[in-house]
Short mmCIF file of C-alpha atoms in Angstrom, two decimals:
data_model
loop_
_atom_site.label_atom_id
_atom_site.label_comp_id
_atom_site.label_asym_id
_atom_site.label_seq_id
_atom_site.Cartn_x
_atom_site.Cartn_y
_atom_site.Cartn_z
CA UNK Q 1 27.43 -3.05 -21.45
CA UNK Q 2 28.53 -3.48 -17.52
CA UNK Q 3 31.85 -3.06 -16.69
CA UNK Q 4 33.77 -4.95 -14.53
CA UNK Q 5 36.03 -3.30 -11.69
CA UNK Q 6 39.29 -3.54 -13.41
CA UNK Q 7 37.55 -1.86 -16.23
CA UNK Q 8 36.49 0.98 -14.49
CA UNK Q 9 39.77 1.45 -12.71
CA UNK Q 10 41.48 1.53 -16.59
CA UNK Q 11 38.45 4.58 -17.17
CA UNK Q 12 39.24 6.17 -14.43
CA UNK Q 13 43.20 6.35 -15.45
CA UNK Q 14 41.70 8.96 -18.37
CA UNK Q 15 39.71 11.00 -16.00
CA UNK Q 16 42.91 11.09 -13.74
CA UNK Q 17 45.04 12.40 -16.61
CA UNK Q 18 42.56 14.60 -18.15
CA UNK Q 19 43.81 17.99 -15.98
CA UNK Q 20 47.11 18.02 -17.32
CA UNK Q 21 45.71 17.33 -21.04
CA UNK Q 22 43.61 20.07 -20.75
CA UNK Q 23 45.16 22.39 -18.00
CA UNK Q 24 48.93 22.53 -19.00
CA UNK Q 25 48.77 21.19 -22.95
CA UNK Q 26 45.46 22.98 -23.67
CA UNK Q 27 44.27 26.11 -21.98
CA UNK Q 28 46.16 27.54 -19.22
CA UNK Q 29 50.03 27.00 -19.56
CA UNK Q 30 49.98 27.94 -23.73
CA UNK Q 31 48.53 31.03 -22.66
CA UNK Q 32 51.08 31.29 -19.36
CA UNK Q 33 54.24 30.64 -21.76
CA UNK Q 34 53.31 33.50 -24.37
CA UNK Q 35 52.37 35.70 -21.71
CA UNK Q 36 55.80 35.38 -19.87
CA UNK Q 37 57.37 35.05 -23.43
CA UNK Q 38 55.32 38.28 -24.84
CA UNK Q 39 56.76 40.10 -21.62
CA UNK Q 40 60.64 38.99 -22.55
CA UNK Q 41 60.20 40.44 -26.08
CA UNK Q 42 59.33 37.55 -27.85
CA UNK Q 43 57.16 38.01 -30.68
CA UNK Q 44 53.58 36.34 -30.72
CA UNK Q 45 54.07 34.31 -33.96
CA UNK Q 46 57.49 33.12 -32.69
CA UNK Q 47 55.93 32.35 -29.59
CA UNK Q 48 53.37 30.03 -31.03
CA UNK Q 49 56.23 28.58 -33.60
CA UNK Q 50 58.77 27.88 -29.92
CA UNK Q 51 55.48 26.48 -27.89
CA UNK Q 52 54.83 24.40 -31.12
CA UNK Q 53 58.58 23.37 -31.02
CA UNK Q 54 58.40 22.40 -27.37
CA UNK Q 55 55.58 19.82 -28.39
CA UNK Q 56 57.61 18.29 -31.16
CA UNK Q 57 60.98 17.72 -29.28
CA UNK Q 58 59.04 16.57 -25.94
CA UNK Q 59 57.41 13.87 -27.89
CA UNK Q 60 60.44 12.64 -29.74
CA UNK Q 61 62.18 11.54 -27.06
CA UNK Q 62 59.24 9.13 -25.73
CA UNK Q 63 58.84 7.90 -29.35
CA UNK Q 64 62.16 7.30 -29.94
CA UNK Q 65 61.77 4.73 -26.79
CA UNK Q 66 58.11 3.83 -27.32
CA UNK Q 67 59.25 0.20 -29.26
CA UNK Q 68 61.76 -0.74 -26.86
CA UNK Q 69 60.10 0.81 -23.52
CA UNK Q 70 56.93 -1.54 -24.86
CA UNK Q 71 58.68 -4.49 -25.51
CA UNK Q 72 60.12 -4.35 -21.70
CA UNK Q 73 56.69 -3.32 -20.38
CA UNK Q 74 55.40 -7.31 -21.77
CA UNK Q 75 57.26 -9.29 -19.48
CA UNK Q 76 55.16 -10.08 -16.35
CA UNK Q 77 53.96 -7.47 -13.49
CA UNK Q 78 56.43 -4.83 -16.08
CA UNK Q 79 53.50 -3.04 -17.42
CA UNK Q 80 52.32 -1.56 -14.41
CA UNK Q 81 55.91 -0.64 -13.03
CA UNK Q 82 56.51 1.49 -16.55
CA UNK Q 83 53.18 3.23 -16.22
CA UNK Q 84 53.68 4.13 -12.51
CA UNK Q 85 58.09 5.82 -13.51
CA UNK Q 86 56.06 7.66 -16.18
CA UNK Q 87 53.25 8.86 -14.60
CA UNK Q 88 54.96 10.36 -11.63
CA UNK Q 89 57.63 11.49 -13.62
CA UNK Q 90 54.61 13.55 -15.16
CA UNK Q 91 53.29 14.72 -12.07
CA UNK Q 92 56.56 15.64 -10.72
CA UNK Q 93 57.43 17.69 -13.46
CA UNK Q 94 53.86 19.01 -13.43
CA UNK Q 95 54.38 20.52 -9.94
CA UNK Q 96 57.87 21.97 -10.71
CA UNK Q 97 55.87 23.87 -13.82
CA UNK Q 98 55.16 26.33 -10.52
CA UNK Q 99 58.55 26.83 -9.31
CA UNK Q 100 59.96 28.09 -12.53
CA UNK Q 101 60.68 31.96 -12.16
CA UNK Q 102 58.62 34.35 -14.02
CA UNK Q 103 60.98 35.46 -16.19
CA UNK Q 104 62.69 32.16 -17.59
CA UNK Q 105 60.81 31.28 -20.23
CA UNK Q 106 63.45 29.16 -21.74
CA UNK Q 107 63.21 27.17 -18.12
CA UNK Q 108 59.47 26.70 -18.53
CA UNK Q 109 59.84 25.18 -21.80
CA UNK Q 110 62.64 22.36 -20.80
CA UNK Q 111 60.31 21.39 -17.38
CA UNK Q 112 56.96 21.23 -19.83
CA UNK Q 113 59.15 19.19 -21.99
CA UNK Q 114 59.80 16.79 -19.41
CA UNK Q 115 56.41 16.34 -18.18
CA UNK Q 116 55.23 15.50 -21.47
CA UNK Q 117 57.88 12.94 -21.71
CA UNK Q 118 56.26 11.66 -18.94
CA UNK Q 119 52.34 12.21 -19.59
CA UNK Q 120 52.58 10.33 -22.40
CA UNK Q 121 54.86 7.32 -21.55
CA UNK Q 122 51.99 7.06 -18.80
CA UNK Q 123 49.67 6.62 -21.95
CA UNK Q 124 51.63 4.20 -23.75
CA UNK Q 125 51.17 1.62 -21.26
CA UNK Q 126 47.81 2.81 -20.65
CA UNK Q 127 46.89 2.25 -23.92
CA UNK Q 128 48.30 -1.01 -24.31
CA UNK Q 129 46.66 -2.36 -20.41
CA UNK Q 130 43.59 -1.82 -22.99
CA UNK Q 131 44.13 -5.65 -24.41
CA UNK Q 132 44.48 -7.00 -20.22
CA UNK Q 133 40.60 -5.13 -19.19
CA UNK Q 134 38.58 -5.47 -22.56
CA UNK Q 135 38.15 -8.41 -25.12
CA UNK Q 136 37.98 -8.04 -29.09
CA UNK Q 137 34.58 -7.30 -28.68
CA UNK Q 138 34.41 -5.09 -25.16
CA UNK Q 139 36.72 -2.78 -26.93
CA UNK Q 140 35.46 -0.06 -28.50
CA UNK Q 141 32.77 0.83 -25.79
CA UNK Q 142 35.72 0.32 -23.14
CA UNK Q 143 38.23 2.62 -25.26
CA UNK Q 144 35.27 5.16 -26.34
CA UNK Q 145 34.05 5.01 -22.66
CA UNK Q 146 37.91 5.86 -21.16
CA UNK Q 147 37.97 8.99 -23.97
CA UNK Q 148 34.65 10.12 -22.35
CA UNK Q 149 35.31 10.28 -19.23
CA UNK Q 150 38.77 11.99 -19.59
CA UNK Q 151 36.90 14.89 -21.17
CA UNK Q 152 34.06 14.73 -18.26
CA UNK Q 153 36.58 14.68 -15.82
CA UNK Q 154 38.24 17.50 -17.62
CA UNK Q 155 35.24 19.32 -18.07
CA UNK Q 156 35.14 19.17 -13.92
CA UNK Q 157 38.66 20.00 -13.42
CA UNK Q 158 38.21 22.82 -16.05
CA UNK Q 159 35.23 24.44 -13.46
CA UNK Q 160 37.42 24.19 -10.36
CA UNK Q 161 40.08 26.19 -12.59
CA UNK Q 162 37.87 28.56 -13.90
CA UNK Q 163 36.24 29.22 -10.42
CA UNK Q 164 39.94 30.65 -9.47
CA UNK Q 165 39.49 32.45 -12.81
CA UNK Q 166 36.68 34.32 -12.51
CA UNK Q 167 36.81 35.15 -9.01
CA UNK Q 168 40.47 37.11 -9.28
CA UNK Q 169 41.82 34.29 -7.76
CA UNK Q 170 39.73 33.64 -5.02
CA UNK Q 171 38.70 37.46 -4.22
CA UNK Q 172 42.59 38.32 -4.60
CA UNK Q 173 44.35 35.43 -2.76
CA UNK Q 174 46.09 34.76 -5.83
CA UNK Q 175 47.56 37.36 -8.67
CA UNK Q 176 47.03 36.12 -12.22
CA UNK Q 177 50.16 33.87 -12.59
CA UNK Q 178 49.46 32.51 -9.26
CA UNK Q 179 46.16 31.17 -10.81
CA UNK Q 180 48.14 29.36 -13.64
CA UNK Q 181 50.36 27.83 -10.98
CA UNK Q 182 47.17 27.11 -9.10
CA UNK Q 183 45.81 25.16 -12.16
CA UNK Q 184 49.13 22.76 -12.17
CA UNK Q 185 49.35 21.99 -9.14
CA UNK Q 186 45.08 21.06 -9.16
CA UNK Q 187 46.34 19.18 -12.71
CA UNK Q 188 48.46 17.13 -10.38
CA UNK Q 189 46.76 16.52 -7.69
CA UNK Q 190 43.79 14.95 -10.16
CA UNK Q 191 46.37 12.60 -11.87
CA UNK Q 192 47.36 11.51 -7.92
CA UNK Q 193 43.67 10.75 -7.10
CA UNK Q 194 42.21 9.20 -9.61
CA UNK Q 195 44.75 7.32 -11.21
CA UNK Q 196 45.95 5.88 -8.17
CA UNK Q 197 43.32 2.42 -8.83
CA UNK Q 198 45.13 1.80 -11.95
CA UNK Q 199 48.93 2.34 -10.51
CA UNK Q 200 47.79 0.58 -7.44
CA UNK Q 201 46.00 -2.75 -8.88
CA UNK Q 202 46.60 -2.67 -12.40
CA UNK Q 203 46.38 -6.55 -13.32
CA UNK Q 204 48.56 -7.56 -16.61
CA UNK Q 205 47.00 -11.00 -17.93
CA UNK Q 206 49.21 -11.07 -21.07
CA UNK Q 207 52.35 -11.62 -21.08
CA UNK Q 208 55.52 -12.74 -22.55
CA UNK Q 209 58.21 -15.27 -20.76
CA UNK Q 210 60.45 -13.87 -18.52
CA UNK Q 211 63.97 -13.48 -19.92
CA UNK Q 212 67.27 -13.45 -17.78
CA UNK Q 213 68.50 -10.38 -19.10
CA UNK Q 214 64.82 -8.78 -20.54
CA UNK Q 215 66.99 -5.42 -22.00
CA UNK Q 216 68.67 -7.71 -24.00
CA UNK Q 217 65.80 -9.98 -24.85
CA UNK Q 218 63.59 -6.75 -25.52
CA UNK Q 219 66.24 -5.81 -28.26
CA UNK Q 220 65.80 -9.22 -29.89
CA UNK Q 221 62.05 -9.29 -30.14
CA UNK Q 222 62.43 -5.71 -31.41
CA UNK Q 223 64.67 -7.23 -34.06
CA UNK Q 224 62.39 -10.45 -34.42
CA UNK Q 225 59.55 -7.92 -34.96
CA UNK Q 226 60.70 -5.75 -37.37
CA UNK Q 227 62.38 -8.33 -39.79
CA UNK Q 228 58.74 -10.07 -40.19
CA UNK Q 229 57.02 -7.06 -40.45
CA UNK Q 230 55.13 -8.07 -43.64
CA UNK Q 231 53.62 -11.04 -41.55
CA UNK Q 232 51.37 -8.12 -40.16
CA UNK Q 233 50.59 -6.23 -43.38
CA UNK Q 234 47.27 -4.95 -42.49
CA UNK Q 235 48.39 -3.84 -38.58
CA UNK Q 236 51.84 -2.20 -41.05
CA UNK Q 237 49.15 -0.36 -43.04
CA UNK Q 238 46.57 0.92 -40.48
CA UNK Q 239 49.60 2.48 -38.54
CA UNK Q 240 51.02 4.09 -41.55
CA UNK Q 241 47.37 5.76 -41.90
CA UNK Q 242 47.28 6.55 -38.24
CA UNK Q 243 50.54 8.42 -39.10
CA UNK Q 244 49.50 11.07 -40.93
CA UNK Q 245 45.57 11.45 -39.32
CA UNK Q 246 46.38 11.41 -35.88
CA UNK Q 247 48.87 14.03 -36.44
CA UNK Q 248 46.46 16.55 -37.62
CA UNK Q 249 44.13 15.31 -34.13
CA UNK Q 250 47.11 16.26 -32.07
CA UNK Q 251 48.38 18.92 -33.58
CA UNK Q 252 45.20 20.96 -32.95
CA UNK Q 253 44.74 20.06 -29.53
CA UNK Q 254 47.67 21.09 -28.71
CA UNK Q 255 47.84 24.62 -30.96
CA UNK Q 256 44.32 25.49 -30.97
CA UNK Q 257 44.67 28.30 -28.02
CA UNK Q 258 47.41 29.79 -29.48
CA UNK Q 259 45.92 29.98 -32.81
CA UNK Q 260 43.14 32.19 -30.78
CA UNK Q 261 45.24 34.39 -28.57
CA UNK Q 262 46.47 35.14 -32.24
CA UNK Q 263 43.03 35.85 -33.39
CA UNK Q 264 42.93 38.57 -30.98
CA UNK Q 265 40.63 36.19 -28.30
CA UNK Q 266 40.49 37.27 -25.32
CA UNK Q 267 41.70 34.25 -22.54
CA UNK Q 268 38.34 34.19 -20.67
CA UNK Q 269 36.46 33.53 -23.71
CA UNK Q 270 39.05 30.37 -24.47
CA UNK Q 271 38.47 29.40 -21.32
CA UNK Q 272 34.73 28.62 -22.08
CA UNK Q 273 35.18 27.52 -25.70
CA UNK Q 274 37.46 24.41 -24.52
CA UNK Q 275 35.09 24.18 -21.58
CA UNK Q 276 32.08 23.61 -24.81
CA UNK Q 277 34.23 21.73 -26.53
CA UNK Q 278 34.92 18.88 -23.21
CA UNK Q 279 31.43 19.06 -22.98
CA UNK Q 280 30.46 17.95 -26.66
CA UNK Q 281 33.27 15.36 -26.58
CA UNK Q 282 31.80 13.51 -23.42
CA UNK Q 283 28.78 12.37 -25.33
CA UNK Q 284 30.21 12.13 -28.82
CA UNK Q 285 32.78 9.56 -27.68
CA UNK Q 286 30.23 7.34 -26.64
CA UNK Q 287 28.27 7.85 -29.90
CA UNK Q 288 31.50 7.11 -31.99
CA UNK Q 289 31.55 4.04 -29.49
CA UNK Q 290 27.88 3.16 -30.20
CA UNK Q 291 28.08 3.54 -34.08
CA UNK Q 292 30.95 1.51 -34.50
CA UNK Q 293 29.27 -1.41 -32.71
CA UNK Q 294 26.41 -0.67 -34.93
CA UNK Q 295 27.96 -0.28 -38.40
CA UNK Q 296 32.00 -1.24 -38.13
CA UNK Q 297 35.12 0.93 -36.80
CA UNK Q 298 36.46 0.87 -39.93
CA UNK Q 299 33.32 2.95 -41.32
CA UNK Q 300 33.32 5.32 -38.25
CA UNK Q 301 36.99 6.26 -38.37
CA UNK Q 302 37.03 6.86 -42.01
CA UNK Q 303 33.67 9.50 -40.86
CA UNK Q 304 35.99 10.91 -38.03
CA UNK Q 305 39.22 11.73 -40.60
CA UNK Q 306 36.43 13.37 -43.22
CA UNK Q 307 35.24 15.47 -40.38
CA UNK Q 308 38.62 16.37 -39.83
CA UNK Q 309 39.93 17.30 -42.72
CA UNK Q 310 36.50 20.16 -43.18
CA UNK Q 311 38.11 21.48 -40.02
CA UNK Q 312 41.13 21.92 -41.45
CA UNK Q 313 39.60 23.30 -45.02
CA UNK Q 314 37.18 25.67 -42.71
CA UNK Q 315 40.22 27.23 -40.48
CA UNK Q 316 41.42 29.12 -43.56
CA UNK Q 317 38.36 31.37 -42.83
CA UNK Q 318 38.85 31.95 -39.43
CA UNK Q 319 38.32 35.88 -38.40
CA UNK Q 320 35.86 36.22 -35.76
CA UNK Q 321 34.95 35.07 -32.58
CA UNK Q 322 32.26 33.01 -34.11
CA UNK Q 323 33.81 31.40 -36.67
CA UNK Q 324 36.10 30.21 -33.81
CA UNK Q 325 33.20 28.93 -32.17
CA UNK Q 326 32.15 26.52 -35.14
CA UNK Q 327 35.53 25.25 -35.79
CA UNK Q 328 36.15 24.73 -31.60
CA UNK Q 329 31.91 22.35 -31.60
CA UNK Q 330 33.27 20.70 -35.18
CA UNK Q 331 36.70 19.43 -33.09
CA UNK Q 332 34.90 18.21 -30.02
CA UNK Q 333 31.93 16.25 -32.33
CA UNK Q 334 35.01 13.96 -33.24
CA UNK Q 335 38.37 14.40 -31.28
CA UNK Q 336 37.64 11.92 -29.12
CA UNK Q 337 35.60 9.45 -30.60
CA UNK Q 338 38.62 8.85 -33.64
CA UNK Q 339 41.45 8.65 -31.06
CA UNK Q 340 39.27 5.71 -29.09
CA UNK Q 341 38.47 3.88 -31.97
CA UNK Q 342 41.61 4.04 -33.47
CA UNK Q 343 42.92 2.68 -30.06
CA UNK Q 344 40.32 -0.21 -30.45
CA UNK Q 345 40.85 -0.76 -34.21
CA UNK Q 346 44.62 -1.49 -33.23
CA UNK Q 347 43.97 -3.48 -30.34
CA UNK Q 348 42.03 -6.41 -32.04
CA UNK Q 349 44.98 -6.38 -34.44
CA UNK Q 350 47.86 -7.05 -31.97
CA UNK Q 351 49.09 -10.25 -30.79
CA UNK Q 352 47.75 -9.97 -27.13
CA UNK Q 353 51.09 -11.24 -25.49
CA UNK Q 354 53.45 -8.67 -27.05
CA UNK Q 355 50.56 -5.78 -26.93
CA UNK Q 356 53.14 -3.09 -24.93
CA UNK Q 357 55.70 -3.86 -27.57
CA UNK Q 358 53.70 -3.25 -30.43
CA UNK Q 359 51.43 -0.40 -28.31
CA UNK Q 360 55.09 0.97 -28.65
CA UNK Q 361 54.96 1.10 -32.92
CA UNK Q 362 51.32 2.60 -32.48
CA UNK Q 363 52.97 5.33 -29.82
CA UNK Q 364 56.16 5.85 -31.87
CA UNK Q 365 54.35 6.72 -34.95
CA UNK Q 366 51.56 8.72 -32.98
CA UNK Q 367 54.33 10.99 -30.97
CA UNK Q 368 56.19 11.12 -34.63
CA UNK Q 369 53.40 12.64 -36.27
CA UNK Q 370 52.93 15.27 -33.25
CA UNK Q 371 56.38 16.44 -34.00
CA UNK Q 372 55.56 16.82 -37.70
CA UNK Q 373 52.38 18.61 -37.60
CA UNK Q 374 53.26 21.09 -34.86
CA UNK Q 375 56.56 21.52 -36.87
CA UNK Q 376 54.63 22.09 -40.12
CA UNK Q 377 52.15 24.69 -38.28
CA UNK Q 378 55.43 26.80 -36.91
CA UNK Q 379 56.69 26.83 -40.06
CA UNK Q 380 53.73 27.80 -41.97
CA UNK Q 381 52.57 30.49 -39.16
CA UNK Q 382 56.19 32.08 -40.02
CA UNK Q 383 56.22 31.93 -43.39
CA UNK Q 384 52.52 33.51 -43.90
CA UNK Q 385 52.32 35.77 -40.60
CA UNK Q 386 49.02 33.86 -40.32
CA UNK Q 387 48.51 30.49 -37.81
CA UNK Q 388 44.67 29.71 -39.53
CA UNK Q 389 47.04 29.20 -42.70
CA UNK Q 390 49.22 26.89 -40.22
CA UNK Q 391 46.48 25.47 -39.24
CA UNK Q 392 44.68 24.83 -42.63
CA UNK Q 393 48.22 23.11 -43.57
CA UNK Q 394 47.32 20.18 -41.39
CA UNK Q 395 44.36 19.12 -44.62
CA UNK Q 396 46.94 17.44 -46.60
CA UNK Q 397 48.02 14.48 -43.57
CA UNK Q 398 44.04 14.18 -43.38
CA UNK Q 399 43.88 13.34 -47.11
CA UNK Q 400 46.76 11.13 -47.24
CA UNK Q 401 45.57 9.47 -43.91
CA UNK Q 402 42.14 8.82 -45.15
CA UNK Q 403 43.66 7.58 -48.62
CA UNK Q 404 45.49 4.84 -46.86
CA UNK Q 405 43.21 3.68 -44.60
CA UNK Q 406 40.12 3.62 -46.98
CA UNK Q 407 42.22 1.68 -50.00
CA UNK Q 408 44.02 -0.62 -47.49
CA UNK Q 409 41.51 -1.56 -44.42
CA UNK Q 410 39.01 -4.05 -44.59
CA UNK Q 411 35.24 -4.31 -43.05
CA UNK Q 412 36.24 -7.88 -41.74
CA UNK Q 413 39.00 -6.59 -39.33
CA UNK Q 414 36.36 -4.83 -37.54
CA UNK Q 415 33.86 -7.87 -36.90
#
């Protein structure tokens, strides 16, 4: 399918984001904390359990105010005020990532904190713009098209990292933590460029009325909402599945280079397995896009959770370089591909005037898992001495996820 200018701006919002998902969440700043950590005496399983920590309490706070921040965001022009407080907020705090001293570790964590506070409020009214550029049946190529070019343009941003990287920091202009700071400042930059379109010109066609006091009025809808919740029994039930797979998605995004310092990987050869793995994702979105137009979403997502939970199953066996490899390809044949259709699945489901507000429930329960499953890894990697046991953990929200979505979804909400 074509896609129209507003559509492409909404794409390009994913690229734009895509350096700080895989720059400071993914490769570089992980790596960064348990160096500076590992130099202050912390131990490297505590180190993983704290980073892990960080995640969880970083995304409470936004999904604690996903509902209400949502139900604000749907009165009219509001959507694409929220997305610009959060997204700078993000790139802000992404740029004060390289003032923190060396040594304050504890610092490092509260400023990552806040930029993910930010990076994904940004997403939650990205996400929910998704119902203003795409109809019912534009959306899963649209959502499966934004996933694919976030990991293309992180796949680029990755290069211009890793070009600082290899060369010693440009021949030596830059020691090895000047390269990390290097890479956040480059993460923010990229959000500036390319998802200026979307903060500039976003266009919000649904709406709801405008209220004299829309705090207030926002409260009430909340309240409205959640008192006829079983009006929207199958949206209710999808989200409670979401719940538990989504958190498993997350959770190894965000732990997976961790999990291979502890494996005794060395950070160059990280470097090029996440590199692989943006590269697989870029196509695979699109064919998770392509399938679901040709068989349903429904069918497709239930493949992407099965795929998952074999991850999960195969990380218990995790001991060389290789197996690392296979478990890295596995992740990027479906990471993306489930997190776009899921996006899509929801979307037809919404009512399109009150789409932020109830983008909110999907973002509440999405950031609630990622505190659980992080959570349940730290714990786990402490108890055993062993994060491919933490990581292994995560097969039992893939099971319960894929029970509740297979007994409680039907074909005919994807047609």
């Amino acid at each position: 399918m074509k896609f129209t200018k507003q559509q492409w701006q909404w794409i390009l919002y994913d690229w734009a984001n895509s350096g700080y998902g895989i720059l400071v969440v993914t490769a570089v700043l992980p790596v960064y904390f348990k160096a500076v950590a590992g130099q202050a005496g912390v131990k490297a399983a505590d180190s993983t359990a704290l980073w892990g920590y960080a995640n969880s309490f970083g995304t409470l706070v936004i999904s604690l105010l996903a509902p209400l921040l949502g139900a604000l965001a749907d009165y009219p022009h509001a959507k694409k005020r929220w997305l610009n407080f959060f997204t700078w907020l993000g790139i802000t705090l992404t740029i004060g990532l390289t003032l923190v001293p060396i040594k304050h570790w504890q610092l490092l964590l509260v400023v990552y904190i806040g930029s993910i506070i930010g990076y994904s409020g940004g997403n939650l009214f990205y996400d929910s713009f998704l119902t203003d550029v795409a109809n019912n049946d534009q959306m899963d190529r649209v959502s499966s098209t934004g996933y694919s070019m976030g990991y293309l343009g992180g796949v680029v941003v990755f290069i211009i990292f890793l070009a600082a990287e290899l060369t010693n920091g440009f021949n030596g202009l830059l020691t090895s933590y000047g390269v990390a700071r290097f890479s956040f400042i480059l993460a923010a930059i990229w959000w500036i460029i390319f998802g200026w379109p979307l903060l500039k010109d976003g266009c919000q066609h649904y709406s709801v009325e405008n209220a004299p006091n829309p705090f207030i009025d926002s409260l009430r809808r909340l309240r409205k909402t959640l008192y006829h919740i079983n009006q929207y029994k199958q949206l209710t039930w999808f989200l409670v599945a979401y719940f538990f797979y989504i958190d498993g998605v997350d959770t190894i995004f965000t732990m997976a280079t961790v999990i291979g310092k502890d494996l005794g990987i060395k950070t160059a050869m990280l470097m090029v397995v996440l590199l692989v793995v943006q590269l697989i994702a870029v196509p695979f979105s699109i064919l998770y896009g392509w399938l679901a137009d040709k068989f349903s979403t429904r069918q497709i997502i239930i493949l992407g959770i099965v795929i998952y939970f074999f991850i999960c199953i195969y990380a218990l066996r995790l001991q060389t370089l290789t197996d690392f490899w296979i478990l890295a390809i596995l992740v990027g044949t479906s990471q993306g591909g489930l997190q776009a259709l899921s996006r899509s699945y929801f979307g037809r489901l919404v009512p399109k005037n009150d789409s932020s507000e109830f983008f909110g429930f999907y973002n509440i329960l999405g950031k609630f898992s990622a505190i659980l499953g992080p959570f349940i890894v730290g714990i786990v990697t402490q108890w055993t001495g062993k994060s491919t046991v933490g990581a292994a953990s995560l097969s039992i929200l893939f099971a319960i996820g894929f029970v509740i979505f297979t007994i409680t979804s039907s074909k005919a909400a994807n047609d």
